[in-house]
Coordinates of N, CA and C in Angstrom, one line a residue:
M21 N 1.0 -1.2 0.6 CA -0.4 0.3 -0.4 C 1.0 0.7 0.1
S22 N 1.9 1.3 0.1 CA 3.2 2.5 0.8 C 3.1 3.3 -0.9
A23 N 3.0 1.7 -1.9 CA 3.2 3.0 -2.7 C 1.9 3.5 -3.7
F24 N 0.8 4.0 -2.6 CA -0.7 4.4 -3.0 C -0.6 5.4 -1.8
S25 N 0.6 6.0 -1.4 CA 0.9 6.4 0.1 C 0.0 7.1 1.2
G26 N 0.1 5.8 1.8 CA -0.8 5.0 2.8 C -1.6 4.8 2.9
A27 N -3.2 5.9 2.1 CA -4.5 5.8 2.1 C -5.3 4.5 2.5
R28 N -5.9 4.6 2.8 CA -7.0 3.4 2.9 C -7.6 3.6 1.4
V29 N -8.1 4.3 0.8 CA -9.0 4.5 -0.5 C -7.9 5.3 -1.4
V30 N -7.7 4.1 -2.3 CA -7.0 4.8 -3.5 C -7.9 4.8 -4.8
L31 N -8.2 6.1 -5.1 CA -9.4 5.5 -6.6 C -7.9 5.9 -8.0
L32 N -7.9 5.1 -9.1 CA -7.7 4.9 -9.8 C -7.5 5.5 -11.4
T33 N -7.6 6.4 -11.4 CA -7.5 7.3 -12.8 C -6.6 7.7 -13.2
T34 N -7.2 8.0 -15.2 CA -6.4 9.0 -15.9 C -6.9 9.9 -16.7
A35 N -6.1 10.7 -17.5 CA -6.6 11.8 -17.7 C -8.1 11.4 -19.2
G36 N -9.1 12.3 -19.0 CA -10.0 12.2 -20.1 C -11.4 11.7 -19.5
C37 N -11.0 11.1 -18.6 CA -12.1 10.2 -18.7 C -13.5 10.4 -17.5
H38 N -14.3 10.6 -18.6 CA -15.6 11.2 -17.6 C -15.5 10.1 -16.5
L39 N -15.5 8.9 -16.4 CA -16.4 8.2 -15.0 C -15.2 8.5 -13.8
C40 N -14.6 8.9 -14.2 CA -13.3 9.8 -13.5 C -14.0 10.8 -12.6
T41 N -14.1 11.7 -13.1 CA -14.9 12.8 -12.8 C -15.6 11.9 -11.6
D42 N -17.5 11.7 -11.5 CA -17.9 11.4 -11.2 C -17.2 10.2 -9.7
A43 N -16.9 9.3 -10.0 CA -16.0 8.4 -8.7 C -15.9 9.3 -8.0
R44 N -14.9 10.9 -7.7 CA -14.3 11.6 -7.6 C -15.3 12.3 -6.6
E45 N -16.2 12.9 -7.4 CA -17.8 13.3 -7.1 C -17.8 12.0 -5.6
A46 N -18.1 11.4 -5.7 CA -18.8 9.9 -4.8 C -18.1 9.6 -3.3
L47 N -16.5 9.7 -4.0 CA -15.7 9.2 -3.2 C -15.6 10.6 -2.2
D48 N -15.4 11.9 -3.0 CA -16.0 13.2 -1.4 C -16.8 13.4 -0.6
R49 N -18.0 12.5 -1.5 CA -19.5 11.7 0.1 C -19.2 11.0 1.0
V50 N -18.7 10.3 0.0 CA -18.2 8.5 1.4 C -16.9 9.2 2.3
A51 N -16.4 10.1 1.5 CA -15.2 10.7 2.6 C -16.2 12.0 3.7
E52 N -17.4 12.4 3.2 CA -17.6 13.2 4.0 C -18.3 12.5 5.6
R53 N -18.6 10.9 4.7 CA -19.7 10.3 5.5 C -19.1 9.8 6.1
T54 N -17.9 9.3 6.5 CA -17.0 8.3 6.9 C -15.7 8.6 7.7
G55 N -14.6 10.2 7.6 CA -14.3 11.2 8.0 C -13.0 10.5 7.4
V56 N -12.4 9.2 6.3 CA -11.8 8.6 6.1 C -11.6 9.9 4.3
A57 N -10.1 9.6 4.3 CA -9.8 10.6 3.6 C -9.1 9.5 2.1
W58 N -9.3 9.9 0.6 CA -8.6 9.1 -0.1 C -7.6 10.1 -1.0
S59 N -7.2 9.3 -1.7 CA -5.6 9.5 -2.7 C -6.0 9.7 -3.8
E60 N -6.0 9.5 -5.4 CA -5.7 10.3 -6.5 C -4.1 8.6 -7.4
V61 N -4.4 8.4 -7.8 CA -3.3 7.5 -8.5 C -3.1 7.7 -10.4
D62 N -3.2 8.3 -11.3 CA -3.0 8.7 -12.6 C -2.5 7.4 -13.2
V63 N -3.1 6.3 -12.8 CA -2.3 4.5 -13.8 C -1.4 5.6 -15.0
A64 N -1.3 6.2 -15.4 CA -0.8 6.9 -17.1 C 0.8 7.0 -16.5
T65 N 1.0 7.2 -15.1 CA 2.3 7.1 -14.5 C 3.0 5.7 -13.8
D66 N 2.9 5.0 -14.2 CA 3.6 3.9 -14.0 C 2.3 2.7 -15.2
Q67 N 3.3 2.0 -15.5 CA 2.6 1.0 -17.5 C 2.4 -0.3 -16.1
G68 N 2.7 -0.5 -15.1 CA 1.9 -1.6 -14.3 C 0.7 -1.7 -14.3
L69 N 0.7 -0.3 -13.0 CA -1.0 -0.2 -13.1 C -1.6 0.6 -14.6
L70 N -1.1 0.9 -15.3 CA -1.8 1.4 -17.0 C -1.9 0.0 -16.9
R71 N -1.2 -1.4 -17.6 CA -1.7 -2.8 -18.0 C -2.7 -3.4 -17.2
E72 N -2.5 -3.1 -15.8 CA -3.8 -4.2 -15.2 C -4.7 -3.4 -15.2
Y73 N -5.0 -2.1 -14.7 CA -6.3 -1.3 -14.5 C -6.6 -0.4 -15.8
G74 N -5.8 -0.5 -16.9 CA -5.8 0.6 -18.1 C -7.6 0.6 -18.2
D75 N -8.3 -0.6 -18.9 CA -9.7 -0.9 -19.3 C -10.5 -0.7 -18.3
R76 N -10.2 -0.8 -17.3 CA -12.2 -0.4 -16.3 C -11.8 0.9 -15.8
L77 N -11.1 2.0 -16.0 CA -10.9 2.7 -15.1 C -12.4 3.8 -14.8
P78 N -12.5 4.1 -13.7 CA -11.2 4.4 -12.6 C -12.0 3.3 -11.9
V79 N -10.8 2.7 -10.5 CA -10.8 1.6 -9.9 C -11.0 2.3 -8.7
V80 N -11.6 1.8 -7.4 CA -11.3 1.9 -6.6 C -10.7 1.2 -5.7
L81 N -9.6 1.6 -5.2 CA -9.2 0.3 -4.4 C -9.2 0.6 -2.7
L82 N -9.2 -0.5 -1.5 CA -10.0 -0.4 -0.4 C -8.3 -1.7 0.4
D83 N -7.9 -0.1 1.7 CA -6.3 -1.3 1.3 C -5.8 -2.1 0.7
G84 N -5.9 -1.6 -0.8 CA -4.9 -1.8 -1.2 C -5.1 -3.2 -2.5
R85 N -6.6 -3.7 -2.4 CA -7.6 -4.4 -3.2 C -8.1 -3.5 -3.7
E86 N -8.5 -4.7 -5.0 CA -10.0 -4.1 -6.1 C -10.7 -4.4 -5.3
H87 N -11.5 -3.2 -4.7 CA -13.0 -2.9 -4.1 C -13.8 -2.3 -5.3
G88 N -13.8 -2.6 -6.9 CA -14.5 -1.7 -6.9 C -14.5 -0.9 -9.0
Y89 N -15.4 -1.1 -9.9 CA -14.0 0.0 -11.1 C -15.6 0.5 -11.6
W90 N -15.4 1.7 -12.4 CA -16.3 1.9 -13.2 C -17.5 2.9 -12.7
H91 N -17.4 2.7 -11.5 CA -18.7 2.9 -10.6 C -18.3 2.9 -9.0
V92 N -18.2 3.6 -8.0 CA -18.4 3.9 -7.1 C -19.5 3.4 -6.3
E93 N -19.5 1.6 -5.6 CA -20.9 2.0 -4.5 C -21.0 1.9 -3.2
E94 N -20.8 3.4 -3.4 CA -21.0 4.3 -1.9 C -21.6 3.7 -0.9
D95 N -22.6 3.1 -0.5 CA -23.1 2.4 0.7 C -22.6 1.2 1.2
R96 N -21.8 0.3 -0.2 CA -20.9 -0.8 0.0 C -19.5 0.2 0.8
L97 N -18.6 0.8 0.8 CA -17.6 1.6 0.4 C -18.3 1.8 1.4
V98 N -18.9 3.0 2.2 CA -18.9 3.1 3.6 C -18.6 1.7 4.7
A99 N -20.4 0.6 4.3 CA -20.3 -0.6 5.3 C -18.5 -0.4 5.6
D100 N -17.9 -0.7 4.1 CA -16.6 -1.9 4.3 C -15.5 -1.1 5.2
L101 N -16.0 0.2 4.3 CA -14.5 0.8 5.8 C -14.9 1.0 6.9
G102 N -16.2 0.6 8.1 CA -16.6 0.6 8.9 C -15.7 -0.7 9.4
R103 N -15.7 -1.7 9.0 CA -15.0 -3.0 9.6 C -13.5 -3.1 9.3

């Protein structure tokens, strides 16, 4: 997880991704509800991430594991953050 600045929630994105904008807004709402901050990583900065996730962006990672992609399941993420 250190590659993702130690954040519990990481949003993998790339430039020009319209779903990424929606995901940022959803994660802001989740952060407001839970007090858990999130960080963002552009997969274009890392060839390994680009190969792994490039066709499914945005991707939400929770504690270093994939939690979902394309859309943020806000209620599920809030519940999982409480565990």
